[in-house]
Amino acid sequence: MKKLLTTMVAAVACYATVASAAEIKPAVVYDLGGKFDRSFNQSAHTGAEKYKEDTGTAYRDFEIQNDSQREQAMRNFARRGMNPIVVIGFSQASALEKVAAEFPDTDFAIVDSVVDLPNVQSILFKEQEGSFLVGILAAMASKTHKVGFIGGMDIPLIHKFSCGYTEGVKHADPNTEVLVNMTGTTGAAWNDPVKGGELAKSQFDRGVDVVYHAAGGTGVGVLQAAADAGKLGIGVDSNQNALHPGSVLTSMLKRVDVAVYQAFEDAANGKWHSGTTVLGLKDGGVDWALDENNEKLITDDMKAAVAKAKEEIIDGSLKVHDYMTDSACPM
């Protein structure tokens, strides 16, 4: 495991160019929202494209339009000899359990869920750690002492983002209030930018001046509403700072791109493994984004506060609660 995580850190830094040691035919099955959702799925697409650029290895991908297509897409890729097949999102788990069992000689990976089969690699992230950091920034940037969170589908994973964010806010300023809304209870909640915008406007009407989303394509509407209202948004998964330069305070980076790249590379180099990998700040799996689009929004004090928290999380002296362990948030 230690060797794997060391490789992950190197991949985050530069996606080291490699020549495939074996012929592979990789494939990606995206979750609802599509590969250009500017968030979760798009991060996976970026990783696949980067691997193609570095190695010349082509890949296939599929954007599902409804839940019934999950199993069909995986099975079709497996029948065509695609290997490895990487599926994006917890909602793929039940379909993957069926298909991976049918094709024991095909290597699969799933992001955001655990499927306990000998030919499946499960990749999880410590989203609470990255969310804690952007929570610090939100509290320090807020002038009203009210910040918001808008999630996509109301599931434990998104509460994991929300709880970490709230902890970070309270760590920086115990008196700052956090308003939380979820978009819906079905997969449609990931791709409803209109509703995302409406929820953001409702929070602004209640005094929020910084809002963080973990809502996939729905979050595009959240960030647009923040820009229109002269408020600050916080992006997620991919670096969304450039969507509204000067209006997006930062983005919580969840390196799904690195996970996809590494899955392809491991298969090519004969290092494929099953089991569960969990990536956090220490492993380069999550972080926050600072670039030319938001640098004027981030003060030296904010940088210092986040750097200190990041160091303490990595060395273990600061623990960020994982909502998934007890379905509760201590804040």
Short mmCIF file of C-alpha atoms in Angstrom, two decimals:
data_model
loop_
_atom_site.label_atom_id
_atom_site.label_comp_id
_atom_site.label_asym_id
_atom_site.label_seq_id
_atom_site.Cartn_x
_atom_site.Cartn_y
_atom_site.Cartn_z
CA MET A 1 0.00 0.00 0.00
CA LYS A 2 2.80 2.42 0.91
CA LYS A 3 4.39 1.90 -2.49
CA LEU A 4 1.03 2.52 -4.21
CA LEU A 5 0.44 5.78 -2.37
CA THR A 6 3.97 6.96 -3.16
CA THR A 7 3.19 6.35 -6.82
CA MET A 8 -0.07 8.27 -6.44
CA VAL A 9 1.73 11.31 -5.06
CA ALA A 10 4.14 11.26 -8.01
CA ALA A 11 1.22 11.01 -10.41
CA VAL A 12 -0.48 14.01 -8.83
CA ALA A 13 2.69 16.04 -9.37
CA CYS A 14 3.35 15.28 -12.99
CA TYR A 15 1.45 12.26 -14.38
CA ALA A 16 4.83 10.68 -15.16
CA THR A 17 4.94 9.63 -18.80
CA VAL A 18 5.18 5.88 -19.22
CA ALA A 19 5.31 3.43 -22.08
CA SER A 20 2.74 0.70 -21.57
CA ALA A 21 4.39 -2.56 -20.64
CA ALA A 22 1.32 -4.46 -21.79
CA GLU A 23 -1.37 -3.86 -24.36
CA ILE A 24 -4.48 -2.64 -22.61
CA LYS A 25 -7.91 -1.59 -23.82
CA PRO A 26 -9.21 0.68 -21.06
CA ALA A 27 -12.73 1.99 -20.71
CA VAL A 28 -14.62 4.43 -18.47
CA VAL A 29 -18.30 4.43 -17.55
CA TYR A 30 -19.35 7.86 -16.24
CA ASP A 31 -22.12 8.53 -13.77
CA LEU A 32 -25.22 10.62 -14.45
CA GLY A 33 -24.35 14.16 -15.49
CA GLY A 34 -21.92 13.15 -18.23
CA LYS A 35 -18.21 13.53 -18.78
CA PHE A 36 -18.44 17.29 -19.26
CA ASP A 37 -20.20 18.09 -15.98
CA ARG A 38 -17.21 20.34 -15.12
CA SER A 39 -16.91 18.42 -11.86
CA PHE A 40 -16.73 14.76 -10.79
CA ASN A 41 -17.14 12.98 -14.12
CA GLN A 42 -15.02 15.51 -15.96
CA SER A 43 -12.16 14.88 -13.56
CA ALA A 44 -12.29 11.20 -14.54
CA HIS A 45 -12.33 12.18 -18.22
CA THR A 46 -9.30 14.41 -17.68
CA GLY A 47 -7.35 11.48 -16.23
CA ALA A 48 -8.25 9.20 -19.14
CA GLU A 49 -7.32 11.88 -21.67
CA LYS A 50 -4.00 12.52 -19.92
CA TYR A 51 -3.14 8.84 -20.02
CA LYS A 52 -3.98 8.74 -23.72
CA GLU A 53 -1.79 11.79 -24.32
CA ASP A 54 1.15 10.36 -22.37
CA THR A 55 1.08 6.81 -23.73
CA GLY A 56 -0.83 6.89 -27.00
CA THR A 57 -3.29 4.34 -25.58
CA ALA A 58 -6.83 4.86 -26.82
CA TYR A 59 -9.78 4.26 -24.53
CA ARG A 60 -13.54 3.90 -24.81
CA ASP A 61 -16.08 5.65 -22.63
CA PHE A 62 -19.82 5.80 -22.11
CA GLU A 63 -22.13 8.42 -20.62
CA ILE A 64 -25.19 6.81 -19.07
CA GLN A 65 -28.52 8.57 -19.44
CA ASN A 66 -30.45 6.49 -16.89
CA ASP A 67 -29.81 3.88 -14.21
CA SER A 68 -30.77 0.96 -16.43
CA GLN A 69 -27.77 1.61 -18.70
CA ARG A 70 -25.13 1.02 -16.01
CA GLU A 71 -25.08 -2.75 -16.16
CA GLN A 72 -25.53 -2.78 -19.94
CA ALA A 73 -22.57 -0.47 -20.52
CA MET A 74 -20.22 -2.44 -18.28
CA ARG A 75 -21.24 -5.77 -19.78
CA ASN A 76 -20.87 -4.51 -23.36
CA PHE A 77 -17.36 -3.21 -22.65
CA ALA A 78 -16.37 -6.50 -20.98
CA ARG A 79 -17.71 -8.56 -23.89
CA ARG A 80 -15.65 -6.46 -26.28
CA GLY A 81 -12.50 -7.21 -24.33
CA MET A 82 -12.06 -3.81 -22.75
CA ASN A 83 -9.72 -4.05 -19.77
CA PRO A 84 -9.49 -2.37 -17.30
CA ILE A 85 -12.97 -0.90 -16.96
CA VAL A 86 -13.25 2.02 -14.54
CA VAL A 87 -16.73 3.01 -13.33
CA ILE A 88 -17.37 6.39 -11.75
CA GLY A 89 -19.67 6.88 -8.77
CA PHE A 90 -21.21 4.95 -5.88
CA SER A 91 -24.38 4.35 -7.89
CA GLN A 92 -22.49 1.91 -10.12
CA ALA A 93 -21.83 -0.55 -7.29
CA SER A 94 -24.78 -2.95 -7.63
CA ALA A 95 -24.36 -3.20 -11.41
CA LEU A 96 -20.62 -3.75 -11.04
CA GLU A 97 -21.13 -6.57 -8.54
CA LYS A 98 -23.12 -8.47 -11.16
CA VAL A 99 -20.91 -7.76 -14.16
CA ALA A 100 -17.55 -8.25 -12.45
CA ALA A 101 -18.71 -11.66 -11.22
CA GLU A 102 -19.65 -12.61 -14.78
CA PHE A 103 -16.24 -11.57 -16.14
CA PRO A 104 -13.68 -12.72 -13.54
CA ASP A 105 -10.76 -12.25 -15.94
CA THR A 106 -11.56 -8.58 -16.53
CA ASP A 107 -10.14 -5.94 -14.18
CA PHE A 108 -12.56 -3.33 -12.88
CA ALA A 109 -12.23 -0.26 -10.66
CA ILE A 110 -14.94 1.77 -8.97
CA VAL A 111 -14.64 5.27 -7.56
CA ASP A 112 -16.59 6.15 -4.38
CA SER A 113 -17.82 2.70 -3.40
CA VAL A 114 -16.51 -0.67 -2.26
CA VAL A 115 -17.17 -3.82 -4.26
CA ASP A 116 -15.52 -6.79 -2.59
CA LEU A 117 -14.57 -9.02 -5.50
CA PRO A 118 -11.12 -10.34 -6.48
CA ASN A 119 -11.11 -8.47 -9.81
CA VAL A 120 -12.33 -5.10 -8.47
CA GLN A 121 -10.28 -2.22 -7.11
CA SER A 122 -12.31 0.16 -4.93
CA ILE A 123 -11.06 3.76 -4.72
CA LEU A 124 -12.28 6.04 -1.94
CA PHE A 125 -11.31 9.56 -0.92
CA LYS A 126 -11.13 11.48 2.35
CA GLU A 127 -13.41 14.23 1.09
CA GLN A 128 -13.84 15.50 4.64
CA GLU A 129 -10.19 16.60 4.75
CA GLY A 130 -10.32 18.71 1.59
CA SER A 131 -13.69 20.11 2.64
CA PHE A 132 -12.24 21.10 6.01
CA LEU A 133 -9.63 23.24 4.25
CA VAL A 134 -12.13 25.08 2.06
CA GLY A 135 -14.31 25.54 5.13
CA ILE A 136 -11.47 27.47 6.76
CA LEU A 137 -11.22 29.67 3.68
CA ALA A 138 -14.98 30.22 3.57
CA ALA A 139 -15.11 31.37 7.20
CA MET A 140 -12.15 33.70 6.75
CA ALA A 141 -13.58 35.20 3.54
CA SER A 142 -17.12 35.69 4.87
CA LYS A 143 -18.13 39.18 5.95
CA THR A 144 -21.60 38.18 7.17
CA HIS A 145 -20.45 35.20 9.26
CA LYS A 146 -22.91 33.06 7.34
CA VAL A 147 -21.74 30.53 4.77
CA GLY A 148 -23.59 27.86 2.84
CA PHE A 149 -23.30 24.32 1.53
CA ILE A 150 -25.36 22.86 -1.32
CA GLY A 151 -25.16 19.15 -1.94
CA GLY A 152 -26.44 17.10 -4.84
CA MET A 153 -28.14 13.84 -3.96
CA ASP A 154 -28.98 13.53 -0.26
CA ILE A 155 -26.71 10.59 0.59
CA PRO A 156 -24.10 9.87 3.30
CA LEU A 157 -21.21 10.63 0.95
CA ILE A 158 -22.39 14.20 0.45
CA HIS A 159 -22.94 14.63 4.17
CA LYS A 160 -19.28 13.66 4.45
CA PHE A 161 -18.39 16.76 2.40
CA SER A 162 -20.82 18.92 4.38
CA CYS A 163 -19.60 17.77 7.77
CA GLY A 164 -15.93 18.30 6.93
CA TYR A 165 -16.73 21.74 5.57
CA THR A 166 -18.69 22.69 8.68
CA GLU A 167 -15.82 21.52 10.89
CA GLY A 168 -13.40 23.67 8.91
CA VAL A 169 -15.68 26.70 9.17
CA LYS A 170 -16.03 26.29 12.94
CA HIS A 171 -12.29 25.66 13.31
CA ALA A 172 -11.62 29.08 11.78
CA ASP A 173 -14.54 30.90 13.42
CA PRO A 174 -16.89 29.15 15.88
CA ASN A 175 -19.42 31.96 15.47
CA THR A 176 -19.93 31.54 11.73
CA GLU A 177 -23.25 29.89 10.85
CA VAL A 178 -23.45 27.18 8.17
CA LEU A 179 -26.64 26.73 6.12
CA VAL A 180 -27.03 23.36 4.38
CA ASN A 181 -29.35 22.32 1.54
CA MET A 182 -29.49 19.16 -0.56
CA THR A 183 -30.81 19.22 -4.12
CA GLY A 184 -32.78 15.98 -4.20
CA THR A 185 -33.00 12.27 -3.46
CA THR A 186 -32.52 10.80 -6.95
CA GLY A 187 -29.75 10.81 -9.53
CA ALA A 188 -31.34 13.84 -11.17
CA ALA A 189 -29.95 15.90 -8.30
CA TRP A 190 -26.52 15.79 -9.93
CA ASN A 191 -27.63 17.56 -13.09
CA ASP A 192 -30.04 20.35 -12.16
CA PRO A 193 -28.17 23.67 -12.38
CA VAL A 194 -31.43 25.64 -12.28
CA LYS A 195 -32.35 24.23 -8.89
CA GLY A 196 -28.76 24.67 -7.75
CA GLY A 197 -29.01 28.35 -8.57
CA GLU A 198 -32.34 28.66 -6.79
CA LEU A 199 -30.99 27.06 -3.62
CA ALA A 200 -27.98 29.37 -3.70
CA LYS A 201 -30.20 32.45 -4.10
CA SER A 202 -32.30 31.31 -1.15
CA GLN A 203 -29.19 31.07 0.98
CA PHE A 204 -28.01 34.50 -0.14
CA ASP A 205 -31.39 35.92 0.89
CA ARG A 206 -30.68 34.58 4.38
CA GLY A 207 -27.32 36.31 4.61
CA VAL A 208 -24.89 33.78 3.15
CA ASP A 209 -22.02 35.33 1.22
CA VAL A 210 -19.87 32.22 0.54
CA VAL A 211 -21.35 28.94 -0.72
CA TYR A 212 -19.64 25.57 -1.30
CA HIS A 213 -21.24 22.98 -3.54
CA ALA A 214 -20.76 19.24 -3.83
CA ALA A 215 -23.42 18.69 -6.46
CA GLY A 216 -21.84 17.68 -9.76
CA GLY A 217 -23.42 19.48 -12.73
CA THR A 218 -25.95 21.10 -10.41
CA GLY A 219 -23.07 23.04 -8.90
CA VAL A 220 -22.57 24.96 -12.15
CA GLY A 221 -25.82 26.75 -11.31
CA VAL A 222 -24.63 27.41 -7.76
CA LEU A 223 -21.43 29.07 -8.97
CA GLN A 224 -23.32 31.07 -11.61
CA ALA A 225 -25.76 32.34 -8.99
CA ALA A 226 -22.89 33.36 -6.73
CA ALA A 227 -21.21 35.28 -9.55
CA ASP A 228 -24.47 37.00 -10.50
CA ALA A 229 -25.13 38.03 -6.90
CA GLY A 230 -21.63 39.29 -6.20
CA LYS A 231 -21.06 36.46 -3.72
CA LEU A 232 -18.32 33.84 -3.54
CA GLY A 233 -18.69 30.24 -4.63
CA ILE A 234 -16.47 27.24 -3.90
CA GLY A 235 -16.09 24.56 -6.55
CA VAL A 236 -15.55 20.84 -6.11
CA ASP A 237 -13.80 17.82 -7.61
CA SER A 238 -12.26 19.58 -10.65
CA ASN A 239 -10.63 23.01 -10.40
CA GLN A 240 -13.63 25.24 -11.14
CA ASN A 241 -11.88 28.54 -10.38
CA ALA A 242 -11.85 29.52 -14.04
CA LEU A 243 -15.62 29.23 -14.46
CA HIS A 244 -16.05 32.66 -12.84
CA PRO A 245 -12.61 34.22 -12.21
CA GLY A 246 -12.67 36.43 -9.15
CA SER A 247 -15.94 34.93 -7.93
CA VAL A 248 -14.89 31.36 -7.14
CA LEU A 249 -13.01 31.53 -3.85
CA THR A 250 -11.36 28.15 -4.43
CA SER A 251 -12.19 24.57 -5.39
CA MET A 252 -11.91 21.43 -3.31
CA LEU A 253 -9.91 19.11 -5.52
CA LYS A 254 -10.82 15.44 -5.50
CA ARG A 255 -8.29 13.77 -7.74
CA VAL A 256 -10.49 11.32 -9.59
CA ASP A 257 -8.31 12.12 -12.61
CA VAL A 258 -5.27 10.67 -10.85
CA ALA A 259 -7.23 7.60 -9.74
CA VAL A 260 -8.29 6.84 -13.33
CA TYR A 261 -4.80 7.48 -14.68
CA GLN A 262 -3.26 5.23 -12.03
CA ALA A 263 -5.76 2.44 -12.69
CA PHE A 264 -4.85 2.45 -16.39
CA GLU A 265 -1.13 2.59 -15.60
CA ASP A 266 -1.28 -0.24 -13.08
CA ALA A 267 -3.03 -2.49 -15.60
CA ALA A 268 -0.46 -1.68 -18.27
CA ASN A 269 2.48 -2.33 -15.95
CA GLY A 270 1.18 -5.55 -14.46
CA LYS A 271 0.57 -3.94 -11.07
CA TRP A 272 -3.19 -4.21 -11.00
CA HIS A 273 -4.55 -5.06 -7.54
CA SER A 274 -7.93 -5.57 -5.95
CA GLY A 275 -8.98 -4.29 -2.55
CA THR A 276 -9.66 -0.79 -1.26
CA THR A 277 -7.48 2.30 -1.59
CA VAL A 278 -8.33 5.43 0.42
CA LEU A 279 -6.74 8.72 -0.66
CA GLY A 280 -6.56 11.85 1.47
CA LEU A 281 -4.39 14.93 1.92
CA LYS A 282 -1.35 12.83 2.83
CA ASP A 283 -1.64 10.91 -0.42
CA GLY A 284 -2.40 13.85 -2.70
CA GLY A 285 -5.95 12.57 -3.19
CA VAL A 286 -7.65 15.81 -2.08
CA ASP A 287 -6.51 19.44 -1.81
CA TRP A 288 -7.60 23.01 -2.52
CA ALA A 289 -6.96 25.05 -5.66
CA LEU A 290 -4.94 28.27 -5.88
CA ASP A 291 -4.26 29.81 -9.29
CA GLU A 292 -4.39 33.06 -11.22
CA ASN A 293 -8.19 33.03 -11.12
CA ASN A 294 -8.52 33.24 -7.34
CA GLU A 295 -5.14 34.41 -6.05
CA LYS A 296 -6.44 37.92 -5.32
CA LEU A 297 -9.15 36.45 -3.09
CA ILE A 298 -6.77 34.50 -0.87
CA THR A 299 -4.87 36.54 1.71
CA ASP A 300 -1.58 35.58 3.31
CA ASP A 301 -3.42 34.87 6.57
CA MET A 302 -5.76 32.49 4.75
CA LYS A 303 -2.85 30.68 3.13
CA ALA A 304 -1.13 30.35 6.48
CA ALA A 305 -4.25 29.03 8.22
CA VAL A 306 -4.86 26.40 5.55
CA ALA A 307 -1.19 25.39 5.44
CA LYS A 308 -1.17 24.88 9.21
CA ALA A 309 -4.37 22.82 9.16
CA LYS A 310 -3.12 20.75 6.24
CA GLU A 311 0.14 19.98 8.04
CA GLU A 312 -1.70 19.01 11.21
CA ILE A 313 -4.15 16.75 9.36
CA ILE A 314 -1.28 15.02 7.59
CA ASP A 315 0.75 14.48 10.78
CA GLY A 316 -2.35 13.29 12.63
CA SER A 317 -2.51 16.00 15.27
CA LEU A 318 -5.77 17.32 13.78
CA LYS A 319 -8.52 14.78 13.16
CA VAL A 320 -11.38 15.57 10.79
CA HIS A 321 -14.50 13.55 11.50
CA ASP A 322 -15.63 11.10 8.83
CA TYR A 323 -19.43 11.17 8.63
CA MET A 324 -19.42 7.71 7.06
CA THR A 325 -18.15 6.10 10.27
CA ASP A 326 -21.23 6.90 12.39
CA SER A 327 -23.71 8.81 10.19
CA ALA A 328 -23.32 11.81 12.45
CA CYS A 329 -21.60 15.18 12.40
CA PRO A 330 -20.24 16.49 15.72
CA MET A 331 -20.67 20.13 14.74
#
